[in-house]
């Protein structure tokens, strides 16, 4: 069984969701034990933007039944800060690095792809398209046409595998996935978070500093599974499935539904070793074809 | 201290081995067979059976400062002081001996030695308020063991909220303030701090504080005004506790935010813009 | 405080979600006790279609973390069966009747609106637009333009209040709500269920007979609240908020977010008296303005 | 019987007052202070504390046939036989006395009197399999109390799955079949039914059955072939139990589906197309 995203070949099918594991911070907390048994077959960075961002005002977290809303607001050091501060540290990880990038215009995306794509330490790029295009006012990832145009433009600028991170906040994610594939993407990852909000207890005001945010965790798993199933049926590039995966059995459901790879997101918060549990459990399930008759699809 | 003690990677189980009630609070002891001794000021992320059973909440683990840590043959005995304010703390407060916990830790930046806070400091001034006395208790014991002199000032709203006092055991050398005046100074513990800093050369002070945001903000302002060095143990809503989620944002004095779980929970008072962070801390 | 949907004025703000309470069956189970303290201020029927439908093959239910997926498939007796069998029984209820209707083409919707709208027993109609238009192949409720065209055509045929039941499976529900308002709808209700699936345990096959279905319950509440907030900010017609409401506090959050009315759906399954609990609890909250500073909006 | 006994409107609480283990199963007794006496064949929707605590499941209440009902001064004592097959049944099976349940019921269509099933019937032939013996136990007691003759045939896979036998107490007039042959007839309980119907005039039989889908389907086919009248107590996944969700679909002989919770769980064998409904019933 092989796990591939375009030309990038991985050792096992479990990645992290962008923004749900910070390998640099985790190393501060857990030391080099982290590197000795690194959970993921590739590390996906938190999304970076061309310029530095402080992120949203607190509170940034809201807990929901079997899930959580985050409105973090993409705090990051910007492209230059990332390249000078973070990249050398991420290069020490024992696995390939996938850098997630986002901008609000074409030029910004181009700068990111040029800057990140030119570095040997980087194995692949993930395009976070859950962002407005300031020109059209549309969220790129909600529109097949916008996605197609963006990926086409970026495809020319790098040979590295390009993954498009799909948004679930749209009527037909499969149409966006097909647009990404046609424009030359090597993979799609889904789902990102679902727009959501919650009020401060006993108040009429939203709890989150930014008013609303994105829902993740087990609450969204059934939605994610359906979107993965539809997307995987529509494209033949790599599909990285995520959304509420907590156990190897959950991950196996995504793989049985057509995802060649999976990512662990919110589950990392409840257990920093969630990725190890999922990876090892999945290995047992995949080895023991008698227990689980999964019609696994490899890319 | 007091460099950060690293946590084993991944959540592990630990059993509750003792539980007692004190005032309105609960102190429980968990036996951590596989973890290291934490440093004062560090915290653990905890969850237990029954997580998710109140309409799907609590879902995320909850952060708790360690109030005492004692190495035994079977592992470290960790004491936590818990105030039941919502579904997570209520569940933890109701756990009986033998209940299983899932823990990650020790996490975060601990208190510095007084000499690191202020090379001129002869010792420590420790200020604790309400449920926030937990990390002060372990700090105090640590300093005592090292023979470093320290004064402890504790403030409580009233008898019902003074359960944390029990952590300070028999030792009587504690300055007390009660808002309702039924014992000690009538008023805020920060009044006692004002007095303490007046007597001393504030510039040679090393102040440590943990308590509700309003108290920490008062400590911050007093220390800034008097030129005293201080470390504050803060709270913020946390999803992960190890820098993964960027949820625990605390505004920095020079713009932007820190992640309290990895850059705190103990922060230098002059690092932050304010201790009053929306959504954070006990009332 | 008044609770209105166009010309229909209700006694309190709590309705049932279509398809989540069958007053006729409930009377068989609970007898006339049901009528003595009927939970809802109006009764919303399960969606009916022009012709009878048997519904989807079982299994039709899948349980998820803090929620459930249904793929019931709109079993119903068809317009004629509804009018002759169900309507007389529903007319015995102590509250106004709102009939939910759906068709896959304009003519079908027209037949339903003519047939149901012409009956005195019926106080209002709800248009379930989570259905494909067989001509365009598009799901009507996912497209502002399709919704506008349908509501415009139906508006002419009845004076009764028209409610459009919005689907959450679209990038911008507020745009669809605005289209409904512009075309003359008296209210919008949201959210309907989110497309979702789950696998049979230890298998690679979807559990549900129909392959996939719709997610409801507390798991979706935060998504519903955000959509209600956005829709209520965009329209001035009645907004009926629903999605995971289990308690009066949940309902109050929807009202604080701009819903003038709320509906209880999946919670009815866990407790047939959920509507009574929500209604009574909400009354206490609304009376006691000191406990909850809700910025309630009445229509 | 056996008209449907109406349920009070809304879920109410009831406490577990007794619990015993029998074979691999659990029998618990709930004291329903406010409800009526159920009719044999009716069921209740149950949930308890801890619902939601296994990764957010169980979320919906679970259906259980009442196995015995006894009126006391404090209310009706309801007995349920539970096999732990998933998160909901595991929770219920682990409840101790005094635990609080949330219940709705009695629900559904009960068994008919033998004379209603078949005016020619001198009595009843009751067939129970596995966990499905629960409604047979209460039916049997009901008929005995009324002095209506009945024969009881019970089948089990093996000793480990025969816990339900205990519900039939000391009475020895029960025909037994064990698939592993360690007791009674070696084979299926439907073998015993075949024999019973051969002896009798099948056309004057009133057969009652509850058990796994495969057993019920065999009963249905045998009775259809022999021209015997039968009622089957079936299972289907249920969200609500009172006709609200349309989830509990069972295919009808003449097309379409019934809702098992209001049109069953007891159905006439000739009403349904098959007792093998996808997603339904115990293995
Ligand atoms: C480093 C650190 C150390 C701590 N040490 C201690 C300690 O020693 N002892 C102790 O008792 N506590 C301590 N705390 C606080 C403790 O973690 C919180 O009280 C606990 O997380 C509350 O959880 P809960 O489920 O009981 O309450 P919650 O319901 O989580 O309520 C707590 C707060 O969250 C808000 N809230 C309510 N609903 C939501 C929602 N849906 N989503 C988001 N927020 C919501 C409430 O307004 C309230 O402010 C510490 C916190 C930190 C960060
Ligand atoms: C009228 C009636 C009477 C009954 N009487 C009894 C009785 O007396 N005693 C008794 O022990 N049982 C009885 N049952 C069966 C009992 O209700 C079920 O065993 C119970 O609901 C199982 O719940 P669970 O959470 O333990 O298991 P579940 O996890 O709900 O598993 C049970 C079944 O559901 C499937 N399943 C697994 N995951 C899911 C999912 N996510 N969503 C949907 N389905 C899933 C499984 O494949 C399995 O077939 C009765 C059922 C009915 C309808
Ligand atoms: C706190 C948090 C921060 C996130 N940040 C990002 C991000 O920066 N870029 C991105 O593409 N996705 C981000 N995501 C989305 C996740 O990568 C993932 O798509 C989503 O959470 C669903 O998976 P899960 O339910 O397993 O968490 C974030 C999610 C969370 C919870
Ligand atoms: C079993 C089931 C059947 C439903 N049937 C219908 C229907 O016939 N028509 C409709 O408009 N909505 C239907 N719905 C959607 C509900 O009315 C409601 O919009 C949705 O469930 C969200 O609310 P809730 O989370 O409170 O259930 C159905 C929902 C469920 C769970
Ligand atoms: S709690 Fe997650 S980054 Fe601090
Ligand atoms: S279980 Fe809901 S209709 Fe039967």
mmCIF file of C-alpha atoms and ligand atoms in Angstrom, chain A residues 16-20 45-47 61 68 70 72 74 100 126 128 165 190-193 214-218 220 242-245 263-267 269, chain B residues 244-246, ligand 3:
data_model
loop_
_atom_site.group_PDB
_atom_site.id
_atom_site.type_symbol
_atom_site.label_atom_id
_atom_site.label_comp_id
_atom_site.label_asym_id
_atom_site.label_seq_id
_atom_site.Cartn_x
_atom_site.Cartn_y
_atom_site.Cartn_z
ATOM 1 C CA UNK A 16 -2.067 16.407 10.914
ATOM 2 C CA UNK A 17 -4.668 18.997 10.007
ATOM 3 C CA UNK A 18 -3.170 22.416 9.393
ATOM 4 C CA UNK A 19 -3.358 24.578 12.518
ATOM 5 C CA UNK A 20 -3.986 21.719 14.897
ATOM 6 C CA UNK A 45 2.238 23.723 8.980
ATOM 7 C CA UNK A 46 -0.301 26.188 10.278
ATOM 8 C CA UNK A 47 -1.432 28.440 7.443
ATOM 9 C CA UNK A 61 -12.400 28.994 21.597
ATOM 10 C CA UNK A 68 -15.431 23.112 19.334
ATOM 11 C CA UNK A 70 -12.181 28.207 16.875
ATOM 12 C CA UNK A 72 -7.951 31.929 15.845
ATOM 13 C CA UNK A 74 -4.389 32.799 11.411
ATOM 14 C CA UNK A 100 -0.126 25.698 4.193
ATOM 15 C CA UNK A 126 -1.341 23.230 0.731
ATOM 16 C CA UNK A 128 -5.955 27.270 2.096
ATOM 17 C CA UNK A 165 -7.772 22.490 1.201
ATOM 18 C CA UNK A 190 -11.116 18.194 3.425
ATOM 19 C CA UNK A 191 -12.948 19.230 5.414
ATOM 20 C CA UNK A 192 -11.958 22.589 6.801
ATOM 21 C CA UNK A 193 -14.181 23.910 9.604
ATOM 22 C CA UNK A 214 -15.277 27.317 12.567
ATOM 23 C CA UNK A 215 -16.677 24.091 14.002
ATOM 24 C CA UNK A 216 -14.524 20.961 14.197
ATOM 25 C CA UNK A 217 -14.360 17.705 16.105
ATOM 26 C CA UNK A 218 -16.557 14.589 16.253
ATOM 27 C CA UNK A 220 -18.726 17.283 12.143
ATOM 28 C CA UNK A 242 -10.339 14.791 7.923
ATOM 29 C CA UNK A 243 -13.009 16.101 10.231
ATOM 30 C CA UNK A 244 -13.562 14.690 13.693
ATOM 31 C CA UNK A 245 -11.222 11.730 13.383
ATOM 32 C CA UNK A 263 -5.496 13.912 8.942
ATOM 33 C CA UNK A 264 -5.978 14.238 12.681
ATOM 34 C CA UNK A 265 -7.029 17.705 13.830
ATOM 35 C CA UNK A 266 -9.014 18.528 16.940
ATOM 36 C CA UNK A 267 -8.223 15.118 18.434
ATOM 37 C CA UNK A 269 -5.947 18.785 21.494
ATOM 38 C CA UNK B 244 -1.188 23.455 19.134
ATOM 39 C CA UNK B 245 -4.422 25.456 18.926
ATOM 40 C CA UNK B 246 -3.434 29.123 19.437
HETATM 41 C C1 LIG E 3 -7.836 25.554 16.318
HETATM 42 C C2 LIG E 3 -7.854 25.208 14.870
HETATM 43 C C3 LIG E 3 -7.059 25.913 13.984
HETATM 44 C C4 LIG E 3 -7.061 25.611 12.627
HETATM 45 N N1 LIG E 3 -6.242 26.305 11.768
HETATM 46 C C5 LIG E 3 -6.227 25.984 10.444
HETATM 47 C C6 LIG E 3 -5.348 26.630 9.549
HETATM 48 O O1 LIG E 3 -4.559 27.487 9.948
HETATM 49 N N2 LIG E 3 -5.403 26.274 8.233
HETATM 50 C C7 LIG E 3 -6.254 25.310 7.769
HETATM 51 O O2 LIG E 3 -6.235 25.024 6.577
HETATM 52 N N3 LIG E 3 -7.081 24.660 8.610
HETATM 53 C C8 LIG E 3 -7.093 24.977 9.934
HETATM 54 N N4 LIG E 3 -7.939 24.296 10.786
HETATM 55 C C9 LIG E 3 -8.804 23.254 10.249
HETATM 56 C C10 LIG E 3 -8.233 21.850 10.466
HETATM 57 O O3 LIG E 3 -7.026 21.684 9.779
HETATM 58 C C11 LIG E 3 -9.234 20.773 10.013
HETATM 59 O O4 LIG E 3 -9.487 20.972 8.646
HETATM 60 C C12 LIG E 3 -10.565 20.844 10.748
HETATM 61 O O5 LIG E 3 -10.376 21.199 12.094
HETATM 62 C C13 LIG E 3 -11.370 19.531 10.687
HETATM 63 O O6 LIG E 3 -10.704 18.461 11.283
HETATM 64 P P1 LIG E 3 -10.876 18.029 12.842
HETATM 65 O O7 LIG E 3 -12.360 17.956 13.106
HETATM 66 O O8 LIG E 3 -10.179 16.753 12.989
HETATM 67 O O9 LIG E 3 -10.254 19.134 13.651
HETATM 68 C C14 LIG E 3 -7.924 24.595 12.137
HETATM 69 C C15 LIG E 3 -8.725 23.897 13.044
HETATM 70 C C16 LIG E 3 -8.702 24.181 14.381
HETATM 71 C C17 LIG E 3 -9.600 23.407 15.303
#
